[in-house]
XYZ file of C-alpha atoms in Angstrom:
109
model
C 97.752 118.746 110.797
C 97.487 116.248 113.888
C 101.161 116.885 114.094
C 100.789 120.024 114.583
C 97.740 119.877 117.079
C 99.098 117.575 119.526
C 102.871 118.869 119.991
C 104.234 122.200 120.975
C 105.564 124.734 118.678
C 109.446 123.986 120.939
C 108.948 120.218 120.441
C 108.229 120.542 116.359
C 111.405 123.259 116.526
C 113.520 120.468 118.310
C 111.931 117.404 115.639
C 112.781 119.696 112.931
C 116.029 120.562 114.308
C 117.186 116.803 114.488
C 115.934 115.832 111.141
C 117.531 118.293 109.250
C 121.290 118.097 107.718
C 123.964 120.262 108.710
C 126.747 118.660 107.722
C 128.541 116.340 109.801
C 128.107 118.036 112.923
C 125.276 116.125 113.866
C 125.271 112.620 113.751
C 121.576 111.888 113.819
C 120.623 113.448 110.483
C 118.927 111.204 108.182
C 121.803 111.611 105.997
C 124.584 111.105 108.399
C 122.576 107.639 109.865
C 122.449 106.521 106.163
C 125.989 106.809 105.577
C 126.706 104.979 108.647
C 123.922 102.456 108.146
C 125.719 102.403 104.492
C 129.247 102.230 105.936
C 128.669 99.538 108.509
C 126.795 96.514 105.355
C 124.062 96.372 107.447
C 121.532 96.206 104.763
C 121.714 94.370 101.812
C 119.019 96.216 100.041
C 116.517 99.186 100.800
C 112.921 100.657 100.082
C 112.751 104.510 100.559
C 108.868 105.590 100.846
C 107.856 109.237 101.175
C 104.513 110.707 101.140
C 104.304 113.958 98.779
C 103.003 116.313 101.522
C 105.522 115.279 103.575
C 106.852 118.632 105.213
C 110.058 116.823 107.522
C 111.301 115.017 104.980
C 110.808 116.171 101.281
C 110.181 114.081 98.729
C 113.904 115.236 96.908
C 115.232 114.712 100.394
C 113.845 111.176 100.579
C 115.781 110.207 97.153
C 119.004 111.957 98.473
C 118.872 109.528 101.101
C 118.052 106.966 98.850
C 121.109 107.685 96.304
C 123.442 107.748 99.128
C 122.454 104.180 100.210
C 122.593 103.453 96.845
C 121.807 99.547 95.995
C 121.078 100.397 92.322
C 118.938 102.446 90.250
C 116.750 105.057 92.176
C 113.367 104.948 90.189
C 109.638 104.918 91.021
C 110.000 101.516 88.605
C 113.382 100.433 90.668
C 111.244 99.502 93.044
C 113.899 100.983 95.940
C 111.753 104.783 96.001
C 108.237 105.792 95.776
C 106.505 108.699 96.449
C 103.110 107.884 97.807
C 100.648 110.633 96.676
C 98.504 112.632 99.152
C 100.424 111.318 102.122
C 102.261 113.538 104.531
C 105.425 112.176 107.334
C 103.214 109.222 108.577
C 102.445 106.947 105.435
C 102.323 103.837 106.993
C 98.896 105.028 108.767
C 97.785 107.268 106.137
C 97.788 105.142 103.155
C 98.266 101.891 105.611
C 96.664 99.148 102.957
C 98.798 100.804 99.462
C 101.769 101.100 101.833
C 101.596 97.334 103.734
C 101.117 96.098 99.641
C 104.275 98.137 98.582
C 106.383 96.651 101.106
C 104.871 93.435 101.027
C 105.654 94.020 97.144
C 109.314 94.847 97.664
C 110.109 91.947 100.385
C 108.885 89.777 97.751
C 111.518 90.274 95.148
């Protein structure tokens, strides 16, 4: 909703614009970063959090990106993908203490 507030409808159109995927045409995509982040070894491991109001990046878009930087099995119980209920794009200061305990969590294994 604050989102929404504070920026103008041309700015959300151009956020929206850059987050979603069409294909390889644009190379800043969510997807298209993760297969280069995948491509390039950078990570050794990966924690995809989502909240389920989330309205730029879905919560079945959040475990495609998760399944193409693919490290293992892509559960809730994995460990590697949650879904944080109630939140919306901005978990990390929505549900700040449950998300700072799931990473904390997940840098601990």
């Amino acid at each position: 909703d604050s989102v929404c507030r504070y920026n103008t409808e041309e700015g959300l159109r151009a956020i929206l614009m850059q987050t979603h995927d069409n294909g390889d045409e644009n190379l800043w995509t969510p997807a298209a970063m993760a297969r280069q982040i995948q491509s390039s070894q950078a990570i050794e491991c990966h924690k995809i959090v989502v909240g389920s109001q989330d309205k730029m990046a879905h919560p079945t878009q959040a475990l495609q990106l998760a399944k193409i930087l693919q490290t293992g099995d892509m559960t809730e119980e994995s460990g590697t993908y949650k879904v944080m209920e109630g939140c919306g794009h901005a978990v990390p200061m929505e549900a700040m203490r449950l998300w700072r305990e799931d990473v904390l969590g997940f840098l601990d294994k």
